Amino acid sequence: MKLGVFDSGLGGLTVVRAIRRLYPHVDIVYLGDTARVPYGVRSPQVIVQYAIECAHFLSTQKIDAVVIACNTVSALAIPEVKQQMTVPVYGVLEPGARAASKYDRVGVLATRATVRSQAYTRAIHALNPKSEVVSVASPLLVPLVEEGWAKSPNGKLTSIVSQTLSHYLEPLAHAKIQAMILGCTHYPLLKELIEAEFEKLGWTIPLIDSGEELAKEIPISNLENPDHTGKLEVYTTDESVTFQSMAEAFLSESVPHVARAKL
Ligand code: DGL
């Protein structure tokens, strides 16, 4: 038995990391659609089409469940992916929204497509009708993380990331949010910088990692099998020069052999 995890690119490896921390023995096959990343700037129709193609590829890999690591896909395409699959489908959005719904004023930091879909707002309201949700689209953060600027030893680069964060977080601090969802696969890598930026704004709040929340909710006990060794297979749809450094930053471990997937 194994999990099939997919994302628009390599960012979803942060979700794989969260799953492996809790369940090191679960086998995972990961697909990163690196040929078509980013999804966060695309239209809902295109995101649905890409998501279905990714899920179909995973369904050829003898998986027992599909995990949608991408927040943008989770916001826009879960019903459509579920319709096409015969195995259970889990996305990051519901678990993130569930963790946030105990607060009455919630911030969401995400891609443009996720914010435009209002999916987090709807999911939080469904659980806590009196909650107020303030969402901010932060399109510059994905490229900054992918360039490695968030963890750069060069202070000048890190300060550009801090200034960018300050621009996005200021309205959320002013809205006096009580918790914030990291609504994109890349943002867990910015967690410390986000905390530091909120601190500068005089605002200390819990950050909700949707990937970690999802990992806690997957009914893994049904998927545990003594024969499993925590094997990780990685597929991508295109080559990328920065693959190894990016994948290791997202996964926090070295990445095994990578194979090419044809969708
Ligand atoms: N994986 C996407 C998400 O979590 C971020 C990158 C993209 O825009 O494709 O929303």
mmCIF file of C-alpha atoms and ligand atoms in Angstrom:
data_model
loop_
_atom_site.group_PDB
_atom_site.id
_atom_site.type_symbol
_atom_site.label_atom_id
_atom_site.label_comp_id
_atom_site.label_asym_id
_atom_site.label_seq_id
_atom_site.Cartn_x
_atom_site.Cartn_y
_atom_site.Cartn_z
ATOM 1 C CA MET A 1 0.000 0.000 0.000
ATOM 2 C CA LYS A 2 1.259 3.487 -0.750
ATOM 3 C CA LEU A 3 0.281 7.147 -1.004
ATOM 4 C CA GLY A 4 0.368 9.061 -4.275
ATOM 5 C CA VAL A 5 1.174 12.721 -3.630
ATOM 6 C CA PHE A 6 1.135 15.403 -6.291
ATOM 7 C CA ASP A 7 1.853 19.106 -6.573
ATOM 8 C CA SER A 8 2.353 21.723 -9.278
ATOM 9 C CA GLY A 9 6.102 21.396 -8.672
ATOM 10 C CA LEU A 10 8.533 20.556 -5.919
ATOM 11 C CA GLY A 11 6.946 22.624 -3.143
ATOM 12 C CA GLY A 12 4.658 19.715 -2.274
ATOM 13 C CA LEU A 13 7.705 17.949 -0.874
ATOM 14 C CA THR A 14 7.032 20.017 2.287
ATOM 15 C CA VAL A 15 3.830 17.964 2.618
ATOM 16 C CA VAL A 16 5.780 14.736 1.987
ATOM 17 C CA ARG A 17 8.179 15.866 4.736
ATOM 18 C CA ALA A 18 5.259 16.371 7.144
ATOM 19 C CA ILE A 19 3.837 12.915 6.300
ATOM 20 C CA ARG A 20 7.243 11.210 6.633
ATOM 21 C CA ARG A 21 7.864 12.836 10.011
ATOM 22 C CA LEU A 22 4.673 11.277 11.359
ATOM 23 C CA TYR A 23 4.747 8.029 9.362
ATOM 24 C CA PRO A 24 8.290 7.174 8.261
ATOM 25 C CA HIS A 25 7.254 3.717 7.035
ATOM 26 C CA VAL A 26 4.609 4.745 4.551
ATOM 27 C CA ASP A 27 5.633 4.358 0.914
ATOM 28 C CA ILE A 28 5.116 7.466 -1.197
ATOM 29 C CA VAL A 29 5.149 8.128 -4.903
ATOM 30 C CA TYR A 30 5.450 11.853 -5.594
ATOM 31 C CA LEU A 31 4.659 13.694 -8.810
ATOM 32 C CA GLY A 32 5.795 17.299 -9.330
ATOM 33 C CA ASP A 33 4.399 18.896 -12.480
ATOM 34 C CA THR A 34 7.593 20.898 -12.978
ATOM 35 C CA ALA A 35 6.848 21.426 -16.696
ATOM 36 C CA ARG A 36 3.770 23.517 -15.891
ATOM 37 C CA VAL A 37 4.525 25.089 -12.492
ATOM 38 C CA PRO A 38 3.300 27.590 -11.251
ATOM 39 C CA TYR A 39 -0.414 26.770 -11.075
ATOM 40 C CA GLY A 40 -1.158 29.719 -8.787
ATOM 41 C CA VAL A 41 -1.374 32.171 -11.692
ATOM 42 C CA ARG A 42 -3.636 30.007 -13.897
ATOM 43 C CA SER A 43 -7.385 29.906 -14.517
ATOM 44 C CA PRO A 44 -9.663 27.471 -12.625
ATOM 45 C CA GLN A 45 -10.359 25.437 -15.800
ATOM 46 C CA VAL A 46 -6.667 24.880 -16.516
ATOM 47 C CA ILE A 47 -5.922 24.003 -12.878
ATOM 48 C CA VAL A 48 -8.712 21.375 -12.923
ATOM 49 C CA GLN A 49 -7.394 19.880 -16.173
ATOM 50 C CA TYR A 50 -3.783 19.700 -14.901
ATOM 51 C CA ALA A 51 -4.925 18.223 -11.563
ATOM 52 C CA ILE A 52 -6.895 15.455 -13.252
ATOM 53 C CA GLU A 53 -3.908 14.590 -15.447
ATOM 54 C CA CYS A 54 -1.614 14.386 -12.396
ATOM 55 C CA ALA A 55 -4.092 12.205 -10.484
ATOM 56 C CA HIS A 56 -4.470 9.880 -13.480
ATOM 57 C CA PHE A 57 -0.720 9.415 -13.650
ATOM 58 C CA LEU A 58 -0.615 8.489 -9.945
ATOM 59 C CA SER A 59 -3.507 6.083 -10.378
ATOM 60 C CA THR A 60 -1.241 4.000 -12.656
ATOM 61 C CA GLN A 61 1.237 3.585 -9.765
ATOM 62 C CA LYS A 62 -0.760 1.138 -7.611
ATOM 63 C CA ILE A 63 -1.541 3.710 -4.945
ATOM 64 C CA ASP A 64 -4.130 3.415 -2.176
ATOM 65 C CA ALA A 65 -4.903 7.110 -1.786
ATOM 66 C CA VAL A 66 -4.200 10.393 -3.557
ATOM 67 C CA VAL A 67 -2.846 13.321 -1.552
ATOM 68 C CA ILE A 68 -3.155 16.758 -3.145
ATOM 69 C CA ALA A 69 -0.236 18.675 -1.659
ATOM 70 C CA CYS A 70 -0.916 21.806 -3.710
ATOM 71 C CA ASN A 71 -3.103 24.419 -2.018
ATOM 72 C CA THR A 72 -4.133 25.872 -5.368
ATOM 73 C CA VAL A 73 -5.370 22.478 -6.602
ATOM 74 C CA SER A 74 -6.986 21.736 -3.227
ATOM 75 C CA ALA A 75 -8.831 25.059 -3.486
ATOM 76 C CA LEU A 76 -10.046 24.548 -7.046
ATOM 77 C CA ALA A 77 -10.190 20.923 -8.107
ATOM 78 C CA ILE A 78 -10.894 18.461 -5.277
ATOM 79 C CA PRO A 79 -14.442 17.491 -6.391
ATOM 80 C CA GLU A 80 -13.279 16.960 -9.978
ATOM 81 C CA VAL A 81 -10.268 14.852 -8.921
ATOM 82 C CA LYS A 82 -12.459 12.795 -6.547
ATOM 83 C CA GLN A 83 -14.892 12.114 -9.368
ATOM 84 C CA GLN A 84 -12.111 10.555 -11.450
ATOM 85 C CA MET A 85 -10.483 8.412 -8.732
ATOM 86 C CA THR A 86 -11.507 5.088 -7.251
ATOM 87 C CA VAL A 87 -9.226 5.569 -4.200
ATOM 88 C CA PRO A 88 -9.706 8.188 -1.415
ATOM 89 C CA VAL A 89 -8.497 11.727 -2.207
ATOM 90 C CA TYR A 90 -7.149 14.068 0.493
ATOM 91 C CA GLY A 91 -6.273 17.747 0.044
ATOM 92 C CA VAL A 92 -4.536 20.281 2.271
ATOM 93 C CA LEU A 93 -7.368 22.811 2.331
ATOM 94 C CA GLU A 94 -9.917 21.168 4.645
ATOM 95 C CA PRO A 95 -7.401 20.215 7.363
ATOM 96 C CA GLY A 96 -5.901 23.735 7.288
ATOM 97 C CA ALA A 97 -9.357 25.301 7.485
ATOM 98 C CA ARG A 98 -10.346 22.957 10.332
ATOM 99 C CA ALA A 99 -7.333 23.983 12.417
ATOM 100 C CA ALA A 100 -8.032 27.668 11.711
ATOM 101 C CA SER A 101 -11.748 27.517 12.435
ATOM 102 C CA LYS A 102 -11.251 27.677 16.202
ATOM 103 C CA TYR A 103 -10.221 31.332 15.777
ATOM 104 C CA ASP A 104 -12.671 34.131 15.026
ATOM 105 C CA ARG A 105 -10.271 36.217 12.937
ATOM 106 C CA VAL A 106 -8.104 34.266 10.541
ATOM 107 C CA GLY A 107 -5.526 35.329 7.967
ATOM 108 C CA VAL A 108 -4.785 33.336 4.812
ATOM 109 C CA LEU A 109 -1.579 33.837 2.832
ATOM 110 C CA ALA A 110 -1.763 32.047 -0.530
ATOM 111 C CA THR A 111 -1.376 32.225 -4.303
ATOM 112 C CA ARG A 112 -3.615 34.472 -6.405
ATOM 113 C CA ALA A 113 -5.716 31.529 -7.666
ATOM 114 C CA THR A 114 -6.287 30.209 -4.123
ATOM 115 C CA VAL A 115 -7.271 33.635 -2.789
ATOM 116 C CA ARG A 116 -9.538 34.335 -5.763
ATOM 117 C CA SER A 117 -11.329 31.002 -5.264
ATOM 118 C CA GLN A 118 -12.259 31.991 -1.667
ATOM 119 C CA ALA A 119 -12.142 28.261 -0.889
ATOM 120 C CA TYR A 120 -10.391 28.749 2.481
ATOM 121 C CA THR A 121 -12.938 31.422 3.451
ATOM 122 C CA ARG A 122 -15.858 29.138 2.591
ATOM 123 C CA ALA A 123 -14.356 26.145 4.387
ATOM 124 C CA ILE A 124 -13.626 28.164 7.558
ATOM 125 C CA HIS A 125 -17.097 29.795 7.532
ATOM 126 C CA ALA A 126 -18.735 26.386 7.176
ATOM 127 C CA LEU A 127 -17.106 25.372 10.470
ATOM 128 C CA ASN A 128 -17.231 28.719 12.266
ATOM 129 C CA PRO A 129 -19.873 31.045 10.785
ATOM 130 C CA LYS A 130 -18.801 33.985 12.939
ATOM 131 C CA SER A 131 -15.196 33.859 11.798
ATOM 132 C CA GLU A 132 -13.763 36.716 9.794
ATOM 133 C CA VAL A 133 -11.254 35.653 7.142
ATOM 134 C CA VAL A 134 -8.735 38.070 5.638
ATOM 135 C CA SER A 135 -6.869 36.672 2.638
ATOM 136 C CA VAL A 136 -3.760 38.094 1.014
ATOM 137 C CA ALA A 137 -2.373 36.915 -2.325
ATOM 138 C CA SER A 138 1.410 36.896 -2.201
ATOM 139 C CA PRO A 139 2.653 35.984 -5.694
ATOM 140 C CA LEU A 140 6.255 37.086 -5.105
ATOM 141 C CA LEU A 141 6.933 34.547 -2.371
ATOM 142 C CA VAL A 142 7.050 31.375 -4.517
ATOM 143 C CA PRO A 143 9.864 32.672 -6.782
ATOM 144 C CA LEU A 144 11.799 34.058 -3.784
ATOM 145 C CA VAL A 145 11.713 30.654 -2.069
ATOM 146 C CA GLU A 146 12.607 28.857 -5.302
ATOM 147 C CA GLU A 147 15.629 31.130 -5.752
ATOM 148 C CA GLY A 148 16.771 30.095 -2.264
ATOM 149 C CA TRP A 149 16.631 33.680 -0.996
ATOM 150 C CA ALA A 150 14.677 32.739 2.126
ATOM 151 C CA LYS A 151 17.605 30.719 3.475
ATOM 152 C CA SER A 152 20.420 32.655 1.831
ATOM 153 C CA PRO A 153 23.494 33.481 3.929
ATOM 154 C CA ASN A 154 23.557 36.788 2.022
ATOM 155 C CA GLY A 155 21.865 39.253 4.379
ATOM 156 C CA LYS A 156 20.911 41.569 1.523
ATOM 157 C CA LEU A 157 18.815 38.839 -0.133
ATOM 158 C CA THR A 158 17.154 37.859 3.141
ATOM 159 C CA SER A 159 16.294 41.500 3.764
ATOM 160 C CA ILE A 160 14.526 41.650 0.371
ATOM 161 C CA VAL A 161 12.437 38.657 1.480
ATOM 162 C CA SER A 162 11.715 40.404 4.828
ATOM 163 C CA GLN A 163 10.592 43.581 3.068
ATOM 164 C CA THR A 164 8.358 41.587 0.725
ATOM 165 C CA LEU A 165 6.854 39.734 3.677
ATOM 166 C CA SER A 166 6.331 42.970 5.548
ATOM 167 C CA HIS A 167 4.331 44.302 2.564
ATOM 168 C CA TYR A 168 2.043 41.235 2.578
ATOM 169 C CA LEU A 169 1.736 40.814 6.357
ATOM 170 C CA GLU A 170 1.048 44.429 7.345
ATOM 171 C CA PRO A 171 -2.667 44.367 6.354
ATOM 172 C CA LEU A 172 -3.089 41.081 8.229
ATOM 173 C CA ALA A 173 -1.538 42.465 11.410
ATOM 174 C CA HIS A 174 -3.717 45.591 11.075
ATOM 175 C CA ALA A 175 -6.782 43.372 10.721
ATOM 176 C CA LYS A 176 -5.736 41.840 14.067
ATOM 177 C CA ILE A 177 -5.909 38.255 12.858
ATOM 178 C CA GLN A 178 -5.564 35.649 15.630
ATOM 179 C CA ALA A 179 -3.933 32.933 13.477
ATOM 180 C CA MET A 180 -2.669 32.655 9.912
ATOM 181 C CA ILE A 181 -2.802 29.766 7.444
ATOM 182 C CA LEU A 182 0.356 29.151 5.431
ATOM 183 C CA GLY A 183 -1.801 28.477 2.370
ATOM 184 C CA CYS A 184 0.908 27.459 -0.101
ATOM 185 C CA THR A 185 3.378 24.587 -0.258
ATOM 186 C CA HIS A 186 6.358 26.964 -0.214
ATOM 187 C CA TYR A 187 5.496 28.984 2.870
ATOM 188 C CA PRO A 188 6.643 26.521 5.563
ATOM 189 C CA LEU A 189 10.157 27.450 4.392
ATOM 190 C CA LEU A 190 9.385 31.059 5.331
ATOM 191 C CA LYS A 191 7.927 30.250 8.753
ATOM 192 C CA GLU A 192 10.728 31.773 10.856
ATOM 193 C CA LEU A 193 10.949 34.882 8.677
ATOM 194 C CA ILE A 194 7.154 35.320 8.831
ATOM 195 C CA GLU A 195 7.227 34.993 12.633
ATOM 196 C CA ALA A 196 10.043 37.543 12.813
ATOM 197 C CA GLU A 197 8.158 39.947 10.547
ATOM 198 C CA PHE A 198 4.966 39.671 12.604
ATOM 199 C CA GLU A 199 7.048 40.258 15.717
ATOM 200 C CA LYS A 200 8.412 43.485 14.204
ATOM 201 C CA LEU A 201 4.806 44.517 13.600
ATOM 202 C CA GLY A 202 4.099 43.808 17.291
ATOM 203 C CA TRP A 203 1.900 40.828 16.472
ATOM 204 C CA THR A 204 2.544 37.259 17.656
ATOM 205 C CA ILE A 205 0.151 34.605 16.376
ATOM 206 C CA PRO A 206 0.157 30.881 15.613
ATOM 207 C CA LEU A 207 0.939 29.908 12.015
ATOM 208 C CA ILE A 208 -1.073 26.973 10.658
ATOM 209 C CA ASP A 209 0.791 24.688 8.270
ATOM 210 C CA SER A 210 -1.875 23.071 6.065
ATOM 211 C CA GLY A 211 0.494 20.248 5.079
ATOM 212 C CA GLU A 212 1.156 19.341 8.713
ATOM 213 C CA GLU A 213 -2.568 19.446 9.473
ATOM 214 C CA LEU A 214 -3.242 17.148 6.526
ATOM 215 C CA ALA A 215 -0.554 14.706 7.660
ATOM 216 C CA LYS A 216 -2.281 14.456 11.057
ATOM 217 C CA GLU A 217 -5.632 13.690 9.409
ATOM 218 C CA ILE A 218 -4.729 11.012 6.852
ATOM 219 C CA PRO A 219 -5.981 7.690 8.264
ATOM 220 C CA ILE A 220 -2.539 6.150 7.957
ATOM 221 C CA SER A 221 -3.258 3.209 10.255
ATOM 222 C CA ASN A 222 -5.239 1.735 7.341
ATOM 223 C CA LEU A 223 -2.255 2.263 5.091
ATOM 224 C CA GLU A 224 0.446 0.934 7.397
ATOM 225 C CA ASN A 225 1.849 -2.357 6.245
ATOM 226 C CA PRO A 226 4.811 -4.125 7.841
ATOM 227 C CA ASP A 227 6.322 -4.662 4.375
ATOM 228 C CA HIS A 228 6.601 -0.940 3.827
ATOM 229 C CA THR A 229 9.972 0.679 4.253
ATOM 230 C CA GLY A 230 9.162 4.321 3.676
ATOM 231 C CA LYS A 231 10.252 4.167 0.060
ATOM 232 C CA LEU A 232 10.056 7.486 -1.769
ATOM 233 C CA GLU A 233 9.756 7.553 -5.559
ATOM 234 C CA VAL A 234 9.877 10.966 -7.226
ATOM 235 C CA TYR A 235 8.562 11.799 -10.688
ATOM 236 C CA THR A 236 8.647 15.154 -12.442
ATOM 237 C CA THR A 237 7.293 16.279 -15.798
ATOM 238 C CA ASP A 238 10.411 18.238 -16.781
ATOM 239 C CA GLU A 239 14.054 18.582 -15.888
ATOM 240 C CA SER A 240 15.153 21.494 -13.758
ATOM 241 C CA VAL A 241 18.705 22.645 -13.154
ATOM 242 C CA THR A 242 17.940 23.539 -9.558
ATOM 243 C CA PHE A 243 16.067 20.289 -8.865
ATOM 244 C CA GLN A 244 18.428 18.789 -6.233
ATOM 245 C CA SER A 245 18.905 21.953 -4.167
ATOM 246 C CA MET A 246 15.216 22.843 -4.269
ATOM 247 C CA ALA A 247 13.992 19.327 -3.560
ATOM 248 C CA GLU A 248 16.327 18.980 -0.579
ATOM 249 C CA ALA A 249 15.272 22.371 0.796
ATOM 250 C CA PHE A 250 11.602 21.339 0.648
ATOM 251 C CA LEU A 251 12.100 17.767 1.848
ATOM 252 C CA SER A 252 14.953 18.253 4.362
ATOM 253 C CA GLU A 253 16.568 15.028 3.154
ATOM 254 C CA SER A 254 18.369 14.011 0.021
ATOM 255 C CA VAL A 255 16.168 13.073 -2.880
ATOM 256 C CA PRO A 256 16.455 9.679 -4.487
ATOM 257 C CA HIS A 257 16.531 8.952 -8.195
ATOM 258 C CA VAL A 258 14.066 11.081 -10.154
ATOM 259 C CA ALA A 259 12.110 9.662 -13.078
ATOM 260 C CA ARG A 260 10.276 11.506 -15.832
ATOM 261 C CA ALA A 261 6.479 11.251 -15.946
ATOM 262 C CA LYS A 262 4.486 11.568 -19.165
ATOM 263 C CA LEU A 263 0.995 12.859 -18.365
HETATM 264 N N1 DGL B 1 1.995 24.495 -5.013
HETATM 265 C C1 DGL B 1 1.342 25.785 -5.110
HETATM 266 C C2 DGL B 1 0.385 25.966 -3.933
HETATM 267 O O1 DGL B 1 0.529 25.348 -2.888
HETATM 268 C C3 DGL B 1 2.347 26.923 -5.161
HETATM 269 C C4 DGL B 1 3.141 26.992 -6.446
HETATM 270 C C5 DGL B 1 2.271 27.248 -7.660
HETATM 271 O O2 DGL B 1 1.755 28.367 -7.829
HETATM 272 O O3 DGL B 1 2.116 26.334 -8.445
HETATM 273 O O4 DGL B 1 -0.545 26.735 -4.041
#
